[in-house]
Amino acid sequence: MGNDTESDVLLVGPGWLGAPAAAALAAASPARRVWTASRTGRPAPAGCHALTADVTRGMDDPAFARALAAPLAAVVVCVAPSRARGDSYAVYPAAARGATTIAAALGAEALVYVSSTGVYDRHDGSAVDERTLIAPANDRVRALFDAELTVLATAAAGCRATVLR
């Protein structure tokens, strides 16, 4: 991702974590357009371009096809459910599925999914790492884990997939 004609990056979920990440991506590579997509039309961070679109619809949301051109350098997903609007944890796997369709349709080199250490479902202060067993025992953990597995499956389709917790 470091040539003169750099491909666009799509960052979905420009909230508390996503907005500074998008701004940092834009600042690090001025030759690249960084798009931030949200369902609510949230303003783009400095140096970025806002897109009102719903990642859970994937390429069925025409806003993605209108704004973005192939190939994309990366699709970065930083979504969280909004209890204020009554969303459930089902948004995680739906966003992952939508992001994989966008990545595939627009030839993304990479798909980065920002997950949560909540997938470990630990509340006792014990340490966790990549080797810690994930045993989904409730809807929240199952949704987080399903989203991660969906993203990791894109690696087989020629797109580098990364899950960050």
PDB file of C-alpha atoms in Angstrom:
ATOM      1  CA  MET A   1       0.000   0.000   0.000  1.00  0.00           C
ATOM      2  CA  GLY A   2       2.756   2.447  -0.699  1.00  0.00           C
ATOM      3  CA  ASN A   3       2.968   3.493  -4.363  1.00  0.00           C
ATOM      4  CA  ASP A   4       2.334   6.771  -6.255  1.00  0.00           C
ATOM      5  CA  THR A   5      -1.214   5.904  -7.315  1.00  0.00           C
ATOM      6  CA  GLU A   6      -2.460   4.488  -4.091  1.00  0.00           C
ATOM      7  CA  SER A   7      -5.824   2.788  -3.933  1.00  0.00           C
ATOM      8  CA  ASP A   8      -8.619   4.035  -1.731  1.00  0.00           C
ATOM      9  CA  VAL A   9      -9.294   2.754   1.765  1.00  0.00           C
ATOM     10  CA  LEU A  10     -12.785   2.284   3.153  1.00  0.00           C
ATOM     11  CA  LEU A  11     -13.161   2.533   6.912  1.00  0.00           C
ATOM     12  CA  VAL A  12     -16.587   1.527   8.195  1.00  0.00           C
ATOM     13  CA  GLY A  13     -17.586   2.900  11.587  1.00  0.00           C
ATOM     14  CA  PRO A  14     -15.842   6.256  12.080  1.00  0.00           C
ATOM     15  CA  GLY A  15     -16.668   6.438  15.779  1.00  0.00           C
ATOM     16  CA  TRP A  16     -14.530   6.582  18.900  1.00  0.00           C
ATOM     17  CA  LEU A  17     -11.848   4.261  17.463  1.00  0.00           C
ATOM     18  CA  GLY A  18     -12.525   4.489  13.732  1.00  0.00           C
ATOM     19  CA  ALA A  19     -12.352   8.281  13.344  1.00  0.00           C
ATOM     20  CA  PRO A  20      -8.790   8.683  14.635  1.00  0.00           C
ATOM     21  CA  ALA A  21      -7.737   5.580  12.694  1.00  0.00           C
ATOM     22  CA  ALA A  22      -9.141   7.046   9.474  1.00  0.00           C
ATOM     23  CA  ALA A  23      -7.498  10.415  10.109  1.00  0.00           C
ATOM     24  CA  ALA A  24      -4.162   8.699  10.740  1.00  0.00           C
ATOM     25  CA  LEU A  25      -4.478   6.693   7.509  1.00  0.00           C
ATOM     26  CA  ALA A  26      -5.239   9.871   5.552  1.00  0.00           C
ATOM     27  CA  ALA A  27      -2.357  11.785   7.127  1.00  0.00           C
ATOM     28  CA  ALA A  28       0.108   8.944   6.536  1.00  0.00           C
ATOM     29  CA  SER A  29      -0.700   8.704   2.842  1.00  0.00           C
ATOM     30  CA  PRO A  30      -2.015  11.916   1.260  1.00  0.00           C
ATOM     31  CA  ALA A  31      -2.092  10.283  -2.199  1.00  0.00           C
ATOM     32  CA  ARG A  32      -4.786   7.897  -0.975  1.00  0.00           C
ATOM     33  CA  ARG A  33      -8.449   8.739  -0.474  1.00  0.00           C
ATOM     34  CA  VAL A  34      -9.807   7.447   2.811  1.00  0.00           C
ATOM     35  CA  TRP A  35     -13.565   6.991   2.872  1.00  0.00           C
ATOM     36  CA  THR A  36     -15.471   6.702   6.142  1.00  0.00           C
ATOM     37  CA  ALA A  37     -18.865   5.015   5.975  1.00  0.00           C
ATOM     38  CA  SER A  38     -21.610   5.243   8.561  1.00  0.00           C
ATOM     39  CA  ARG A  39     -25.344   4.639   8.499  1.00  0.00           C
ATOM     40  CA  THR A  40     -26.000   7.999  10.116  1.00  0.00           C
ATOM     41  CA  GLY A  41     -23.984  10.257   7.826  1.00  0.00           C
ATOM     42  CA  ARG A  42     -21.382  11.021  10.472  1.00  0.00           C
ATOM     43  CA  PRO A  43     -18.956  13.718   9.260  1.00  0.00           C
ATOM     44  CA  ALA A  44     -15.612  12.474   7.999  1.00  0.00           C
ATOM     45  CA  PRO A  45     -12.476  13.147  10.030  1.00  0.00           C
ATOM     46  CA  ALA A  46      -9.950  15.634   8.651  1.00  0.00           C
ATOM     47  CA  GLY A  47      -8.517  14.504   5.326  1.00  0.00           C
ATOM     48  CA  CYS A  48     -11.223  11.867   4.762  1.00  0.00           C
ATOM     49  CA  HIS A  49     -14.382  11.615   2.654  1.00  0.00           C
ATOM     50  CA  ALA A  50     -17.746  10.777   4.265  1.00  0.00           C
ATOM     51  CA  LEU A  51     -20.085   8.173   2.849  1.00  0.00           C
ATOM     52  CA  THR A  52     -23.573   7.458   4.181  1.00  0.00           C
ATOM     53  CA  ALA A  53     -24.049   3.738   3.672  1.00  0.00           C
ATOM     54  CA  ASP A  54     -24.975   0.588   5.560  1.00  0.00           C
ATOM     55  CA  VAL A  55     -22.209  -2.028   5.621  1.00  0.00           C
ATOM     56  CA  THR A  56     -24.696  -4.723   6.638  1.00  0.00           C
ATOM     57  CA  ARG A  57     -26.165  -4.405   3.122  1.00  0.00           C
ATOM     58  CA  GLY A  58     -22.722  -4.803   1.531  1.00  0.00           C
ATOM     59  CA  MET A  59     -22.703  -4.083  -2.187  1.00  0.00           C
ATOM     60  CA  ASP A  60     -26.520  -4.074  -2.141  1.00  0.00           C
ATOM     61  CA  ASP A  61     -26.175  -0.541  -0.764  1.00  0.00           C
ATOM     62  CA  PRO A  62     -25.644   1.472  -3.966  1.00  0.00           C
ATOM     63  CA  ALA A  63     -23.673   4.167  -2.124  1.00  0.00           C
ATOM     64  CA  PHE A  64     -20.633   1.892  -2.058  1.00  0.00           C
ATOM     65  CA  ALA A  65     -20.632   1.319  -5.823  1.00  0.00           C
ATOM     66  CA  ARG A  66     -21.236   5.029  -6.546  1.00  0.00           C
ATOM     67  CA  ALA A  67     -18.371   6.294  -4.376  1.00  0.00           C
ATOM     68  CA  LEU A  68     -15.706   3.616  -4.480  1.00  0.00           C
ATOM     69  CA  ALA A  69     -13.549   2.353  -7.318  1.00  0.00           C
ATOM     70  CA  ALA A  70     -11.709  -0.937  -7.596  1.00  0.00           C
ATOM     71  CA  PRO A  71      -9.230  -1.924  -6.482  1.00  0.00           C
ATOM     72  CA  LEU A  72      -9.372  -0.884  -2.847  1.00  0.00           C
ATOM     73  CA  ALA A  73      -6.238  -1.056  -0.766  1.00  0.00           C
ATOM     74  CA  ALA A  74      -8.247  -2.114   2.273  1.00  0.00           C
ATOM     75  CA  VAL A  75     -11.598  -2.314   3.972  1.00  0.00           C
ATOM     76  CA  VAL A  76     -11.342  -1.601   7.711  1.00  0.00           C
ATOM     77  CA  VAL A  77     -14.339  -2.379   9.922  1.00  0.00           C
ATOM     78  CA  CYS A  78     -14.770  -0.690  13.324  1.00  0.00           C
ATOM     79  CA  VAL A  79     -18.475  -1.153  14.068  1.00  0.00           C
ATOM     80  CA  ALA A  80     -20.283  -1.320  17.370  1.00  0.00           C
ATOM     81  CA  PRO A  81     -23.951  -1.838  18.176  1.00  0.00           C
ATOM     82  CA  SER A  82     -25.872   1.239  19.196  1.00  0.00           C
ATOM     83  CA  ARG A  83     -28.186   0.559  22.092  1.00  0.00           C
ATOM     84  CA  ALA A  84     -29.692   4.015  21.569  1.00  0.00           C
ATOM     85  CA  ARG A  85     -31.223   2.776  18.308  1.00  0.00           C
ATOM     86  CA  GLY A  86     -32.042  -0.683  19.646  1.00  0.00           C
ATOM     87  CA  ASP A  87     -29.463  -2.555  17.580  1.00  0.00           C
ATOM     88  CA  SER A  88     -28.448  -5.994  18.772  1.00  0.00           C
ATOM     89  CA  TYR A  89     -25.118  -7.755  18.665  1.00  0.00           C
ATOM     90  CA  ALA A  90     -26.248  -9.263  15.365  1.00  0.00           C
ATOM     91  CA  VAL A  91     -24.723  -6.168  13.747  1.00  0.00           C
ATOM     92  CA  TYR A  92     -21.252  -7.740  14.118  1.00  0.00           C
ATOM     93  CA  PRO A  93     -21.695 -10.767  11.826  1.00  0.00           C
ATOM     94  CA  ALA A  94     -23.914  -8.745   9.463  1.00  0.00           C
ATOM     95  CA  ALA A  95     -21.215  -6.062   9.154  1.00  0.00           C
ATOM     96  CA  ALA A  96     -18.562  -8.726   8.607  1.00  0.00           C
ATOM     97  CA  ARG A  97     -20.607 -10.356   5.835  1.00  0.00           C
ATOM     98  CA  GLY A  98     -21.253  -6.985   4.195  1.00  0.00           C
ATOM     99  CA  ALA A  99     -17.608  -5.989   4.408  1.00  0.00           C
ATOM    100  CA  THR A 100     -16.512  -9.246   2.793  1.00  0.00           C
ATOM    101  CA  THR A 101     -18.840  -8.626  -0.163  1.00  0.00           C
ATOM    102  CA  ILE A 102     -17.482  -5.099  -0.551  1.00  0.00           C
ATOM    103  CA  ALA A 103     -13.893  -6.347  -0.323  1.00  0.00           C
ATOM    104  CA  ALA A 104     -14.550  -9.060  -2.919  1.00  0.00           C
ATOM    105  CA  ALA A 105     -16.503  -6.847  -5.333  1.00  0.00           C
ATOM    106  CA  LEU A 106     -13.952  -4.035  -5.217  1.00  0.00           C
ATOM    107  CA  GLY A 107     -10.836  -6.219  -5.249  1.00  0.00           C
ATOM    108  CA  ALA A 108      -9.580  -5.148  -1.828  1.00  0.00           C
ATOM    109  CA  GLU A 109      -6.058  -6.231  -1.003  1.00  0.00           C
ATOM    110  CA  ALA A 110      -6.884  -6.484   2.705  1.00  0.00           C
ATOM    111  CA  LEU A 111      -9.812  -6.686   5.086  1.00  0.00           C
ATOM    112  CA  VAL A 112      -9.148  -5.595   8.665  1.00  0.00           C
ATOM    113  CA  TYR A 113     -11.797  -6.274  11.285  1.00  0.00           C
ATOM    114  CA  VAL A 114     -11.523  -4.564  14.665  1.00  0.00           C
ATOM    115  CA  SER A 115     -13.155  -6.980  17.086  1.00  0.00           C
ATOM    116  CA  SER A 116     -13.215  -7.018  20.873  1.00  0.00           C
ATOM    117  CA  THR A 117     -11.556  -8.836  23.723  1.00  0.00           C
ATOM    118  CA  GLY A 118     -15.179  -9.444  24.752  1.00  0.00           C
ATOM    119  CA  VAL A 119     -14.965 -12.537  22.544  1.00  0.00           C
ATOM    120  CA  TYR A 120     -13.119 -14.202  25.449  1.00  0.00           C
ATOM    121  CA  ASP A 121     -16.083 -13.494  27.786  1.00  0.00           C
ATOM    122  CA  ARG A 122     -13.831 -13.025  30.807  1.00  0.00           C
ATOM    123  CA  HIS A 123     -14.953 -10.825  33.667  1.00  0.00           C
ATOM    124  CA  ASP A 124     -12.507 -11.916  36.369  1.00  0.00           C
ATOM    125  CA  GLY A 125      -9.497  -9.855  35.304  1.00  0.00           C
ATOM    126  CA  SER A 126      -7.579 -12.906  34.063  1.00  0.00           C
ATOM    127  CA  ALA A 127      -5.137 -12.491  31.198  1.00  0.00           C
ATOM    128  CA  VAL A 128      -6.079 -13.544  27.678  1.00  0.00           C
ATOM    129  CA  ASP A 129      -4.089 -13.844  24.462  1.00  0.00           C
ATOM    130  CA  GLU A 130      -4.444 -15.408  21.006  1.00  0.00           C
ATOM    131  CA  ARG A 131      -4.147 -18.909  22.490  1.00  0.00           C
ATOM    132  CA  THR A 132      -7.008 -18.426  24.962  1.00  0.00           C
ATOM    133  CA  LEU A 133      -9.954 -20.700  24.208  1.00  0.00           C
ATOM    134  CA  ILE A 134     -13.053 -18.978  22.871  1.00  0.00           C
ATOM    135  CA  ALA A 135     -16.199 -20.767  24.031  1.00  0.00           C
ATOM    136  CA  PRO A 136     -19.283 -18.810  22.948  1.00  0.00           C
ATOM    137  CA  ALA A 137     -21.797 -19.188  25.779  1.00  0.00           C
ATOM    138  CA  ASN A 138     -24.114 -16.284  24.937  1.00  0.00           C
ATOM    139  CA  ASP A 139     -25.423 -14.314  21.957  1.00  0.00           C
ATOM    140  CA  ARG A 140     -22.887 -11.493  22.346  1.00  0.00           C
ATOM    141  CA  VAL A 141     -19.851 -13.782  22.270  1.00  0.00           C
ATOM    142  CA  ARG A 142     -21.314 -15.934  19.474  1.00  0.00           C
ATOM    143  CA  ALA A 143     -21.908 -12.799  17.362  1.00  0.00           C
ATOM    144  CA  LEU A 144     -18.376 -11.478  17.953  1.00  0.00           C
ATOM    145  CA  PHE A 145     -16.836 -14.864  17.141  1.00  0.00           C
ATOM    146  CA  ASP A 146     -19.011 -15.436  14.057  1.00  0.00           C
ATOM    147  CA  ALA A 147     -17.976 -12.041  12.706  1.00  0.00           C
ATOM    148  CA  GLU A 148     -14.299 -12.870  13.171  1.00  0.00           C
ATOM    149  CA  LEU A 149     -14.681 -16.240  11.435  1.00  0.00           C
ATOM    150  CA  THR A 150     -16.513 -14.602   8.531  1.00  0.00           C
ATOM    151  CA  VAL A 151     -13.681 -12.126   8.016  1.00  0.00           C
ATOM    152  CA  LEU A 152     -10.959 -14.763   8.324  1.00  0.00           C
ATOM    153  CA  ALA A 153     -12.700 -16.867   5.662  1.00  0.00           C
ATOM    154  CA  THR A 154     -12.022 -14.089   3.114  1.00  0.00           C
ATOM    155  CA  ALA A 155      -8.337 -14.992   3.160  1.00  0.00           C
ATOM    156  CA  ALA A 156      -9.205 -17.961   0.972  1.00  0.00           C
ATOM    157  CA  ALA A 157     -10.671 -15.564  -1.605  1.00  0.00           C
ATOM    158  CA  GLY A 158      -7.313 -13.834  -2.154  1.00  0.00           C
ATOM    159  CA  CYS A 159      -7.837 -10.978   0.269  1.00  0.00           C
ATOM    160  CA  ARG A 160      -5.544 -10.705   3.295  1.00  0.00           C
ATOM    161  CA  ALA A 161      -7.762 -10.862   6.370  1.00  0.00           C
ATOM    162  CA  THR A 162      -6.805  -9.626   9.807  1.00  0.00           C
ATOM    163  CA  VAL A 163      -8.770  -9.572  13.043  1.00  0.00           C
ATOM    164  CA  LEU A 164      -7.626  -7.183  15.766  1.00  0.00           C
ATOM    165  CA  ARG A 165      -8.763  -7.441  19.363  1.00  0.00           C
TER     166      ARG A 165
END
